[in-house]
Coordinates of C-alpha atoms and ligand atoms in Angstrom, one line a residue:
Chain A
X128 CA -27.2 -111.4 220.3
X129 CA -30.5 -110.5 219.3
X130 CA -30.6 -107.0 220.1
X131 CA -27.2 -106.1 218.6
X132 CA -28.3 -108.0 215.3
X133 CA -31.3 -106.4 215.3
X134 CA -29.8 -102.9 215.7
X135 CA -26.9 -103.2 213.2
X136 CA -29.7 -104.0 210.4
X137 CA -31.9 -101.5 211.5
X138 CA -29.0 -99.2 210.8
X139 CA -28.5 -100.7 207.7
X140 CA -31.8 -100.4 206.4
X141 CA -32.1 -97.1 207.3
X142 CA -29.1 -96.1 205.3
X143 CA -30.4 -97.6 202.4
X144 CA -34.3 -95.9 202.9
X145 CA -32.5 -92.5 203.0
X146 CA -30.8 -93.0 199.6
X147 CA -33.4 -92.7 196.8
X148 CA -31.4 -93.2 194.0
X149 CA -30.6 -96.7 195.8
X150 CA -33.7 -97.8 196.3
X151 CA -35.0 -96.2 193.0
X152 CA -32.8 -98.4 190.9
X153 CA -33.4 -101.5 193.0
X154 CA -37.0 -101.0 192.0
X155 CA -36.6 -99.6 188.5
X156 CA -34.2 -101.9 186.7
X157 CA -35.9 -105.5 187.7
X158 CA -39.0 -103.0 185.8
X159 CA -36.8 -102.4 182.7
X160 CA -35.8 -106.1 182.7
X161 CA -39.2 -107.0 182.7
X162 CA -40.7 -104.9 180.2
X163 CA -37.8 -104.8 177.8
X164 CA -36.8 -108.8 178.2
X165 CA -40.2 -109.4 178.2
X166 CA -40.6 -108.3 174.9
X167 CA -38.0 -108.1 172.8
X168 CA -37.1 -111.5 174.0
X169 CA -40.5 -113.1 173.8
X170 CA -39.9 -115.9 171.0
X171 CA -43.2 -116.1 170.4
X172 CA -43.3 -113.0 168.9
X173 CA -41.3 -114.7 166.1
X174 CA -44.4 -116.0 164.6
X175 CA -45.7 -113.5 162.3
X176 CA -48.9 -111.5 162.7
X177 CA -50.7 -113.2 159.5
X178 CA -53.7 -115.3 158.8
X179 CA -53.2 -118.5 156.4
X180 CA -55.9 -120.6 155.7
X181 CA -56.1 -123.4 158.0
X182 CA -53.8 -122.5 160.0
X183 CA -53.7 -121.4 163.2
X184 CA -51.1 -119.5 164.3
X185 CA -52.2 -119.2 168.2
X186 CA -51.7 -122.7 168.2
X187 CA -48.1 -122.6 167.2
X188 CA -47.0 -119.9 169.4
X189 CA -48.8 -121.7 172.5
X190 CA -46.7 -125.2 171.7
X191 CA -43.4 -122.8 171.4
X192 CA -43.9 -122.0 175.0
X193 CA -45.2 -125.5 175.6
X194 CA -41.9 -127.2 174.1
X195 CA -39.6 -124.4 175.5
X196 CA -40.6 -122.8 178.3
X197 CA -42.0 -125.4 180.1
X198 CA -45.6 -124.6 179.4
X199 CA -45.8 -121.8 181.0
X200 CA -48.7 -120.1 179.4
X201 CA -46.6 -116.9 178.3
X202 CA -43.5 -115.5 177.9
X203 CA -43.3 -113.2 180.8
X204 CA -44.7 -115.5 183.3
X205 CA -41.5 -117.8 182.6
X206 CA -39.2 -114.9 182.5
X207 CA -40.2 -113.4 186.1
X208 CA -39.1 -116.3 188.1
X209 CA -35.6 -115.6 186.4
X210 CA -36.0 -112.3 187.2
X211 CA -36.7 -112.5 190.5
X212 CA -33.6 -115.1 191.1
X213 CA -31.3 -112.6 189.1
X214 CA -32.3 -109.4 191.5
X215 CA -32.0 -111.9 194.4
X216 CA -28.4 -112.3 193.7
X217 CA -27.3 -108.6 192.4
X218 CA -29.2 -107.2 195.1
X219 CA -26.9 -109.5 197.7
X220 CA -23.6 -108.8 195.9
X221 CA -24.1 -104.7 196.2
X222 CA -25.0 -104.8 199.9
X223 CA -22.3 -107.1 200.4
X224 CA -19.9 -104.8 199.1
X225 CA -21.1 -102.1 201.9
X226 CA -18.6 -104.4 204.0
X227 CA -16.0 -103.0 202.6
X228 CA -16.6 -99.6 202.8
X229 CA -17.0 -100.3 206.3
X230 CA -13.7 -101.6 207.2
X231 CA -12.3 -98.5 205.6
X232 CA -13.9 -96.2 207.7
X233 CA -13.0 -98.3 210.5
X234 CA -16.3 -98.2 211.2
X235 CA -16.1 -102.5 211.6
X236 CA -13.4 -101.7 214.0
X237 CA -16.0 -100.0 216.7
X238 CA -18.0 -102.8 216.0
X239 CA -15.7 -105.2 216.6
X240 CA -14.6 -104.0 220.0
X241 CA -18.9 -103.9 221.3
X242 CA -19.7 -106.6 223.5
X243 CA -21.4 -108.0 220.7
X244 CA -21.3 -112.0 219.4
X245 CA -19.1 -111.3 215.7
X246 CA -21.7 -113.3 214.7
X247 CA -23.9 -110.5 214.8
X248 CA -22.4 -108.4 212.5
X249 CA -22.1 -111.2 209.9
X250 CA -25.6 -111.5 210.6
X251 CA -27.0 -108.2 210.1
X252 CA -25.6 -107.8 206.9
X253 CA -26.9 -110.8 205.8
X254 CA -31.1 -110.0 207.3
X255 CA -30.8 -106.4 205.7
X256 CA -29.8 -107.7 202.5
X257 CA -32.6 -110.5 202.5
X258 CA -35.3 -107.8 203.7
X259 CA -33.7 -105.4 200.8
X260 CA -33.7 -108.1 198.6
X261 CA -37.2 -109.8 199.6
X262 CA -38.8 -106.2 199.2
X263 CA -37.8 -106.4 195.8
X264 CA -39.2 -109.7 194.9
X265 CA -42.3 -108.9 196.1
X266 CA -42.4 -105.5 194.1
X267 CA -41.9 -107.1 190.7
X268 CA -43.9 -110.1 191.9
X269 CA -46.9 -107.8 191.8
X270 CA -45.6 -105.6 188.9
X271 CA -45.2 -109.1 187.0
X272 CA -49.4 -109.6 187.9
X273 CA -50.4 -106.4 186.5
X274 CA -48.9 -105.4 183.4
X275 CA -51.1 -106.5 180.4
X276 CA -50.4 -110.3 178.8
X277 CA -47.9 -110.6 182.3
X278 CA -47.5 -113.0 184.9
X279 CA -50.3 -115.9 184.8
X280 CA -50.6 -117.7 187.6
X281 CA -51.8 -121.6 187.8
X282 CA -55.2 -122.9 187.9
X283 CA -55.7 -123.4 191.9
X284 CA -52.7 -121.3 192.6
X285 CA -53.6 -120.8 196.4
X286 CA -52.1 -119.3 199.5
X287 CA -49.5 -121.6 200.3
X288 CA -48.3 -121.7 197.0
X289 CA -48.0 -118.1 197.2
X290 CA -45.9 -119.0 200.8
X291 CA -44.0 -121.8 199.1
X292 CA -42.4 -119.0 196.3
X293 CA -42.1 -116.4 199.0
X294 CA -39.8 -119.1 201.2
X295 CA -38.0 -120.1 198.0
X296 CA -37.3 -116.5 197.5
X297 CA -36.1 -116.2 201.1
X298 CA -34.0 -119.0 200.9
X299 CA -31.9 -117.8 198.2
X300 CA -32.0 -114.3 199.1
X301 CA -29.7 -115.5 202.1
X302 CA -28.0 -118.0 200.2
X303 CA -26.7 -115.1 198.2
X304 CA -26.6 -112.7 201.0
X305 CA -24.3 -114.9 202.9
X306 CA -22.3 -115.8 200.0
X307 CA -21.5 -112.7 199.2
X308 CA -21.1 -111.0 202.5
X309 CA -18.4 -113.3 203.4
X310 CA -16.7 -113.0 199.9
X311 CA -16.3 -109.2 200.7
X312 CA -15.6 -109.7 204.4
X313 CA -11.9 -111.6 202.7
X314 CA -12.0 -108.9 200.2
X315 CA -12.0 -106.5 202.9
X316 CA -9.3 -108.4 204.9
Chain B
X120 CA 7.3 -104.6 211.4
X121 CA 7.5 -104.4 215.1
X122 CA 5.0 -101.1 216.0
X123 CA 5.2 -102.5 220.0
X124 CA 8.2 -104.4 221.5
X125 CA 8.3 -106.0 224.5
X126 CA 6.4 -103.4 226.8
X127 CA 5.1 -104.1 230.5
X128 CA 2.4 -101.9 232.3
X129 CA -0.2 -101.9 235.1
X130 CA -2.7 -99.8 235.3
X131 CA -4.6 -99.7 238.9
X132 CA -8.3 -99.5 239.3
X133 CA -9.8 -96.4 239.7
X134 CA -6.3 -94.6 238.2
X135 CA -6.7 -92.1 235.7
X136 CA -4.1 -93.3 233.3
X137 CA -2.0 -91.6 230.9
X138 CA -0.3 -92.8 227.2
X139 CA 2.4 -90.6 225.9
X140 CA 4.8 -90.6 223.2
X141 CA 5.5 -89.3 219.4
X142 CA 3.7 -89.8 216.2
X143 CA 3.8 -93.8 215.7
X144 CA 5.0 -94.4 219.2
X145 CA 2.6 -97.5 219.6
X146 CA -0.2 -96.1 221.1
X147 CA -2.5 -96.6 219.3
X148 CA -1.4 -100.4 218.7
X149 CA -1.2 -100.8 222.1
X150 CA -4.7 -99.6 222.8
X151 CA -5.5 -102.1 220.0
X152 CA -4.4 -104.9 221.4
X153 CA -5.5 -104.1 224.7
X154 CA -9.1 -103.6 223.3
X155 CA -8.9 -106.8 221.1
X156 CA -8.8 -105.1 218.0
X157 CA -5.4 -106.4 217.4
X158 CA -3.5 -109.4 218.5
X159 CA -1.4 -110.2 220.7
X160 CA 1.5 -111.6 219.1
X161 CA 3.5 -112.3 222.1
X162 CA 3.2 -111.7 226.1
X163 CA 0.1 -111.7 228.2
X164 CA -2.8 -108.8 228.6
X165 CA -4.9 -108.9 231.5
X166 CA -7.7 -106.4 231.8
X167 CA -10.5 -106.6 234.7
X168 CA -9.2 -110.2 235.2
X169 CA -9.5 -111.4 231.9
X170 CA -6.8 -112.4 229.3
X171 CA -6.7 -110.4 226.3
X172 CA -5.8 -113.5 223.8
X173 CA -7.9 -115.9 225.4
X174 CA -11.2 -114.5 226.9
X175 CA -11.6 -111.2 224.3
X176 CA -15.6 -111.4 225.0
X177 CA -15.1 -110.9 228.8
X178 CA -12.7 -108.2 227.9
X179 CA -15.0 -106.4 225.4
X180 CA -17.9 -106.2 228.3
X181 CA -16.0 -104.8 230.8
X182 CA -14.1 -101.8 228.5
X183 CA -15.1 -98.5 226.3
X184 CA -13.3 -97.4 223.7
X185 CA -13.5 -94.1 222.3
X186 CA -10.7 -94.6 218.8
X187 CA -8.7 -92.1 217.4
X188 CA -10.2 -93.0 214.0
X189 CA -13.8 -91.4 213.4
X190 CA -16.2 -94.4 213.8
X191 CA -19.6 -92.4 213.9
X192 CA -21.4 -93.2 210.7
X193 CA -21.8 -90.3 208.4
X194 CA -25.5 -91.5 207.2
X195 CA -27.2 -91.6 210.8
X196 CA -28.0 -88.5 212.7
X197 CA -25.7 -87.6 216.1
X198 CA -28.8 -89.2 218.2
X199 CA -29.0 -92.5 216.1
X200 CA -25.4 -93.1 216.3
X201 CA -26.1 -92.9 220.4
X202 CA -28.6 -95.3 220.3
X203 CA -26.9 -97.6 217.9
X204 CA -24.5 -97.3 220.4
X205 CA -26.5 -98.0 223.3
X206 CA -28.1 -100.7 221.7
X207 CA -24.4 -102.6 221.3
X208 CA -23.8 -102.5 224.8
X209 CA -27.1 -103.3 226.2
X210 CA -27.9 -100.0 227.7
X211 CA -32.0 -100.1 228.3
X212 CA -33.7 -97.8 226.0
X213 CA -35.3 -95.6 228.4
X214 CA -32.1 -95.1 230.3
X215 CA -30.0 -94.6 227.1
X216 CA -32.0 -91.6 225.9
X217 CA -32.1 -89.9 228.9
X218 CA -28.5 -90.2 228.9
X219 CA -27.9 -89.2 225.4
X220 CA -29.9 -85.6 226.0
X221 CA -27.4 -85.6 229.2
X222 CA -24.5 -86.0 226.7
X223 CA -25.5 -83.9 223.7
X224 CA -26.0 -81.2 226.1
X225 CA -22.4 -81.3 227.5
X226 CA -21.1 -80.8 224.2
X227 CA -23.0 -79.1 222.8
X228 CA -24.7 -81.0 220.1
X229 CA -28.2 -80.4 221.2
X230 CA -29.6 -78.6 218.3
X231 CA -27.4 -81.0 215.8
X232 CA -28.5 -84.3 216.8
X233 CA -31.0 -85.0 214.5
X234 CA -28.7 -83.9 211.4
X235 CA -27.0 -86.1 209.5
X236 CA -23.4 -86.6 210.2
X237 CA -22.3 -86.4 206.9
X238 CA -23.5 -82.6 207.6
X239 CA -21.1 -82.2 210.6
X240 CA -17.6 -80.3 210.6
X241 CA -14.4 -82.1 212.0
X242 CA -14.4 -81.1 215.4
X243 CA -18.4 -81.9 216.0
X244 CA -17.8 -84.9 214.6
X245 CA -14.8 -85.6 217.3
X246 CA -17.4 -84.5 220.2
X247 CA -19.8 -86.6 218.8
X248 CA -17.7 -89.7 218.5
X249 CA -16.6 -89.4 222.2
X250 CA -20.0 -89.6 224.1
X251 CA -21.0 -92.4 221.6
X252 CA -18.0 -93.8 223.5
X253 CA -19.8 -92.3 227.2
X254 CA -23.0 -93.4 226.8
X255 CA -22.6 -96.9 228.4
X256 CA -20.4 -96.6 231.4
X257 CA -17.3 -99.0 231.4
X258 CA -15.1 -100.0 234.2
X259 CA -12.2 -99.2 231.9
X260 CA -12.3 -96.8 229.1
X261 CA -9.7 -96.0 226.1
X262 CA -9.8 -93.0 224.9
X263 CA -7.2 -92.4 222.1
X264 CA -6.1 -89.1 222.2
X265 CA -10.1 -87.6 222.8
X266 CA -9.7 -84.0 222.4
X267 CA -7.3 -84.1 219.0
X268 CA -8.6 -81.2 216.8
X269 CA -11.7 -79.6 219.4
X270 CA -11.7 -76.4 220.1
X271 CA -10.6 -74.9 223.8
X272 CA -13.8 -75.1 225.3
X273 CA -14.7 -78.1 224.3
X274 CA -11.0 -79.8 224.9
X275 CA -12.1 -77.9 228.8
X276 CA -15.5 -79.1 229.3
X277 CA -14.8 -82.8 227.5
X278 CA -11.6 -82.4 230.8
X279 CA -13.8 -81.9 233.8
X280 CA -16.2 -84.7 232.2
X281 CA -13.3 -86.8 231.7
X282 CA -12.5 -86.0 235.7
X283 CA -15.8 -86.5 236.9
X284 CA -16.1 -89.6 235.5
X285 CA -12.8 -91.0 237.4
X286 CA -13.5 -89.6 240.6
X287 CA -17.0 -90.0 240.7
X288 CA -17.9 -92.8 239.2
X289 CA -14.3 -94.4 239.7
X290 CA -13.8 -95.5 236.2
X291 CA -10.3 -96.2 235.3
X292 CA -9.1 -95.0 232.1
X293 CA -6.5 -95.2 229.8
X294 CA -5.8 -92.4 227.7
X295 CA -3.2 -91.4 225.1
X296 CA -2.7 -87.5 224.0
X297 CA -0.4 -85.4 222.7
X298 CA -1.5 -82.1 224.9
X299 CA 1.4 -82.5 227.7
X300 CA -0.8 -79.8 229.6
X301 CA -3.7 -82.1 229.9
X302 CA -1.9 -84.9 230.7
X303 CA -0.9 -82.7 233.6
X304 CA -3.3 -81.8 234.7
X305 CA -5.6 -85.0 234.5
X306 CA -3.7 -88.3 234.8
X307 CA -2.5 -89.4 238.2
X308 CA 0.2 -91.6 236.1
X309 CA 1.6 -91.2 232.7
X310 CA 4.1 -93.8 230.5
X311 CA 6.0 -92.0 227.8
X312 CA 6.6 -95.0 224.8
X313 CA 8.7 -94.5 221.7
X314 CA 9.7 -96.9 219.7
X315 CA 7.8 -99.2 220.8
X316 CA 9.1 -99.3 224.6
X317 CA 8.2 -97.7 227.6
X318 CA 11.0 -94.8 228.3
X319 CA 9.9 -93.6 231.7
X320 CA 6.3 -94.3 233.9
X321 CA 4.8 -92.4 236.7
X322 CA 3.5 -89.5 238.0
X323 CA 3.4 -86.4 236.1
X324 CA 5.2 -84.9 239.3
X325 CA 7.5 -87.6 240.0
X326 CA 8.6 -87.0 236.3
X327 CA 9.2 -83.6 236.6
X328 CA 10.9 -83.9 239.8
X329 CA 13.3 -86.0 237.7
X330 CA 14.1 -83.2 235.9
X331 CA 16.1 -81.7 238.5
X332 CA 13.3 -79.2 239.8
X333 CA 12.9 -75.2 238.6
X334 CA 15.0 -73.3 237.0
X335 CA 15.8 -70.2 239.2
X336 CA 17.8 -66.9 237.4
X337 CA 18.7 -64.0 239.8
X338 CA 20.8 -61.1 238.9
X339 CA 21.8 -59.8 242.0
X340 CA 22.8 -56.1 241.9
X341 CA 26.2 -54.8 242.7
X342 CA 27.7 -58.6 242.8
X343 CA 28.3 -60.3 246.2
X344 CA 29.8 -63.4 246.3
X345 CA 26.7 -65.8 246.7
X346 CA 28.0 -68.9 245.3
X347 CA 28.6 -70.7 249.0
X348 CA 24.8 -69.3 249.9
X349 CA 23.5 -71.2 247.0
X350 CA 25.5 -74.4 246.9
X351 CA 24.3 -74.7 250.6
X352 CA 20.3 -75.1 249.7
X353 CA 19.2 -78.5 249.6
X354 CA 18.5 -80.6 246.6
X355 CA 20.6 -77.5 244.3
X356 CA 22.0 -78.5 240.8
X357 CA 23.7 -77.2 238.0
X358 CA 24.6 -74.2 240.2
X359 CA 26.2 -71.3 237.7
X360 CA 27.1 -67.9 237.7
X361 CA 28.1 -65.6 234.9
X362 CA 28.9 -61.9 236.1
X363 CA 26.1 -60.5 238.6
X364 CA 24.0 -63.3 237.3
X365 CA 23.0 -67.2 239.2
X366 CA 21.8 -69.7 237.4
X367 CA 20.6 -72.8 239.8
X368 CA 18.3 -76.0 239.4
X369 CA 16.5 -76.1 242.6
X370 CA 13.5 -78.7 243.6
X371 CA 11.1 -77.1 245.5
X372 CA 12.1 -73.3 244.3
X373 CA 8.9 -72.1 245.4
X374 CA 9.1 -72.5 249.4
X375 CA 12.8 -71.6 249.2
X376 CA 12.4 -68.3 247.3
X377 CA 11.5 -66.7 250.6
X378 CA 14.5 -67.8 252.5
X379 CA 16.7 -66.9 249.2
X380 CA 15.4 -63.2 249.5
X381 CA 15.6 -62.8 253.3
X382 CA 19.6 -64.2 253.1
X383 CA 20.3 -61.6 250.0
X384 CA 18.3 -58.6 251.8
X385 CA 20.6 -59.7 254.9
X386 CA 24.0 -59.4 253.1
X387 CA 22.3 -55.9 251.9
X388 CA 22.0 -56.8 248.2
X389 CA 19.4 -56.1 245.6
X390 CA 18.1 -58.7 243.6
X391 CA 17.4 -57.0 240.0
X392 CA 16.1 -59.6 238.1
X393 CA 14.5 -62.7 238.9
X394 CA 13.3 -65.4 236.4
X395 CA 11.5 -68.8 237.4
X396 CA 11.1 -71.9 235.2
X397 CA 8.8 -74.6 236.5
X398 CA 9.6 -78.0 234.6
X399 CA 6.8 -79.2 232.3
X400 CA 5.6 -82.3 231.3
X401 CA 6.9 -81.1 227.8
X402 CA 10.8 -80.9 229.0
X403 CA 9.9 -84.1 230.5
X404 CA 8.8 -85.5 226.6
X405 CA 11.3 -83.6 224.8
X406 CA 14.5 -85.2 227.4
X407 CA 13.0 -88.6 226.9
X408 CA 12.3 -88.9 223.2
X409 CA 14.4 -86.4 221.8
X410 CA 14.0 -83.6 219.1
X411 CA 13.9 -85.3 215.8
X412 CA 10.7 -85.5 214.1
X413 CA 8.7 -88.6 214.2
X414 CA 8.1 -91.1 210.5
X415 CA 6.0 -89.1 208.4
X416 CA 3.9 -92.2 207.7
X417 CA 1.8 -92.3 210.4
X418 CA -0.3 -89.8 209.5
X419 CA -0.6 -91.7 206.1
X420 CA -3.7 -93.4 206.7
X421 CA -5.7 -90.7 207.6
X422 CA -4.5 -88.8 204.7
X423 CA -6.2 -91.4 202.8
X424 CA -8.7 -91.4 204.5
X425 CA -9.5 -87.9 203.9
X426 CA -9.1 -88.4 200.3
X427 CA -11.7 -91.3 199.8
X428 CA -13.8 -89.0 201.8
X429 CA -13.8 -86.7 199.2
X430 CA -13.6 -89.1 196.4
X431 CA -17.0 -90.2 197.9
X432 CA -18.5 -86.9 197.8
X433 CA -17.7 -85.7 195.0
Ligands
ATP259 N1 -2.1 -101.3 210.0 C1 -0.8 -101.1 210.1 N2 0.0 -101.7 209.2 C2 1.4 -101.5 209.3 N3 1.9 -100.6 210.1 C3 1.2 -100.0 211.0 C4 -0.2 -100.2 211.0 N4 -0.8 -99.4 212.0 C5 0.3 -98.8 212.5 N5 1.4 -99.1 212.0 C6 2.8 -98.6 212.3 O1 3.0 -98.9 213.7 C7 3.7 -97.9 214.3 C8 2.9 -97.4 215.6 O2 1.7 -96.9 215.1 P1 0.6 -96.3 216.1 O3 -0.6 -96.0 215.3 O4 0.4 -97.2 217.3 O5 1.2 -95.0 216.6 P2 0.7 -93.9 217.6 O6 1.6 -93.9 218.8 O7 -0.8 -94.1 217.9 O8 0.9 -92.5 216.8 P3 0.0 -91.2 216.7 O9 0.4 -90.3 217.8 O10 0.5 -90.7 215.3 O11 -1.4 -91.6 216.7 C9 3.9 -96.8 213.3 O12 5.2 -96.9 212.8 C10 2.9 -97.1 212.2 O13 3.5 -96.8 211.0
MG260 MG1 -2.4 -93.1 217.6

């Protein structure tokens, strides 16, 4: 079981390594998402670059993201974990699609006769789309750190918080994965 | 749509077993459902002791199946789709890659195998496929019609291979192809289906021995009457004669053509022409299924197939 599940997303993967324009886009657009969302979206950019007397206009942009975003201490930082949920799930539904094109070149069908559990198959699909996905995640995860005013993380923030997002990624990275590869599995049927 | 109807086989271990019939006979749904790819909709498969329908993992372990479909992925190299290969049926690593150079050096593919596929033409492709389908080594293999578009060395060497490994490793297999010569010359037993039922089974010479035996043509010079001569050989049919000339059907022509010559030479007549017709597996095919051409759909598929091959590249 192990060995034939392990193979099949080997193969996978390596299908998706040797298509740059795949994995380019997979990295580039969460990018765009990031810088472009992150900005032209940010509400606290609504609040004019002036000075009135007595007034402090830092102050009001910080309770906007206080009252709205959950106090998260800018814009970006709440935006990534959307992000990252949002490339989870597009980044499941494309490699679930592969499915399809598999049956069509009756590629499935040598599959289906191996000694192999079905399982298996089912499987693979689902791991290369999670380790696809998940390599994502972190790639905009650190992106996210790096780029000026971005992702803040919480005072005390330590390494098993870090683990705790990572698993919650993981988690719905094959939530979606499995979704979708049995929606295009009937698709394909 | 009934592709198979009601059709009843054995195939013996160790037998080197051979499929025939027109486009859209049912072969290839046979081989389906014999493989599990299909199911069984009604009746009873038993290969290697297992039921088809009801033990299809037992089934899968013990066969090889080498489809008429290509079902080597164009986005591996030729050695990757080996060892993906291997990997599915548990072959050990070590033993799987020494087996693979073994393979890609029978057809050929030595100096190809770390290409892409998608960078393959047809025909490597097809060699390609088939010792993905060697490289563990069944008790029963399917091979659905193996040597369709290779070249005639290949179709030769990919024959002896095919022979080696029934004799010597005593694999049974079950083949379908449309080459009536091969079939000759390789299966110990053939079925011809069409229509989805088994016209005629056995072996390629018991088939041809149906047909009556070789067709023998003498003109004998300056006449004779030989009619009583020939209707006195054993086994003759169809006995004619048109002028100087004899037309007979005659099993076994070949160790009666001396006796035939020594009674003419003895009556003092010349033979002036002779002519000699061995039945073929192909008069055979042609008596049992006819002349008309088979539904044009079942080529359909591949046809499509072609085309979103090239929509894809494009
Ligand atoms: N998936 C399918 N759906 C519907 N009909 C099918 C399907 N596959 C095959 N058929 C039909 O079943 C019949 C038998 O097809 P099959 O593929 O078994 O023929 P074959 O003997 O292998 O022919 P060929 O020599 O052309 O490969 C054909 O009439 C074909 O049109
Ligand atoms: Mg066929």
């Amino acid at each position: 079981m192990l060995a034939g599940t392990m193979a099949l997303t080997v193969r996978e993967l390596k299908k998706w390594i040797r298509t740059p324009p795949l994995v380019f886009t997979a990295l580039f657009q969460p990018l765009v998402w990031l810088a472009l969302f992150g900005n032209a979206f940010n509400p606290t950019n609504l609040v004019p670059n002036i000075s009135i007397p007595g007034v402090n206009l830092d102050t009001i942009r910080q309770s906007i993201l206080t009252q709205t975003f959950g106090g998260a201490p800018n814009y970006i930082t709440y935006l990534t974990g959307g992000i990252l949920c949002l490339i989870l799930m597009f980044n499941a539904a494309f490699s679930g699609m592969s499915i399809v094109f598999d049956r069509r070149f009756s590629i499935l069908n040598a599959l289906l006769a191996a000694p192999i559990p079905r399982t298996s198959i089912f499987l693979s699909r689902v791991l290369s789309s999670v380790v696809k996905g998940m390599i994502q995640a972190i790639v905009i995860f650190g992106l996210a750190l790096v780029i000026p005013n971005g992702l803040r993380l919480a005072p005390g923030f330590n390494g098993l918080d870090l683990l705790g997002v990572f698993s919650v990624m993981f988690l719905l990275a094959f939530g979606f994965a499995s979704m979708f590869t049995a929606i295009s599995i009937r698709i394909a049927k | 749509m009934k592709a198979v109807n009601d059709i009843s086989f054995s195939v013996n271990e160790g037998e080197l077993f051979g499929f025939l019939g027109p486009n859209g006979a049912g072969k290839t749904t046979t081989i389906k459902m014999l493989t599990t790819l299909a199911s069984i909709t009604q009746g009873r498969a038993t290969i290697a002791g297992h039921d088809v329908s009801k033990n299809p993992d037992a089934v899968r372990k013990s066969i090889g199946i080498v489809q008429q479909d290509l079902t080597v992925d164009d986005e591996l190299t030729g050695t990757e789709n080996i060892m993906l290969a291997a990997s599915l049926y548990h072959v050990p690593r070590a033993a799987a890659k020494k087996r693979a150079e073994e393979l890609l050096g029978l057809v050929e593919l030595k100096d190809a195998a770390s290409r892409l596929v998608r960078t393959y033409s047809g025909g490597m492709r097809k060699r390609l496929q088939l010792i993905v389908g060697l490289i563990h080594q069944p008790r029963l293999l399917f091979l659905d019609e193996p040597t369709l578009g290779l070249d005639i060395q290949t179709r030769t060497v990919m024959w002896d291979h095919i022979k080696a490994l029934n004799k010597e490793q005593k694999m049974t297999i079950f083949m379908t192809t449309h080459y009536l010569e091969e079939a000759d010359s390789l299966c110990d037993r053939i079925a011809i289906i069409d229509h989805g039922k088994i016209e005629v089974s056995g072996s390629p010479q018991e088939l041809k021995a149906k047909l009556g035996g070789e067709v023998l043509e003498l003109d004998v010079a300056d006449g004779g009457n030989l009619l009583g001569f020939f209707s006195s050989l054993p086994g003759v049919k169809d006995l004619k004669q048109k002028g100087t000339t004899y037309r007979i059907k005659l099993p076994g022509a070949e160790t009666a053509l001396p006796g035939i010559f020594e009674e003419v030479s003895r009556r003092g007549l010349k033979i002036g022409r002779i002519s000699f017709d061995k039945p073929s597996l192909d008069q055979v095919f042609l008596e049992v299924t006819g002349r008309s051409l088979r539904d044009a759909e079942a080529g359909s598929e591949d046809s499509m197939k072609a085309r979103f091959t090239g929509m894809r590249s494009r």
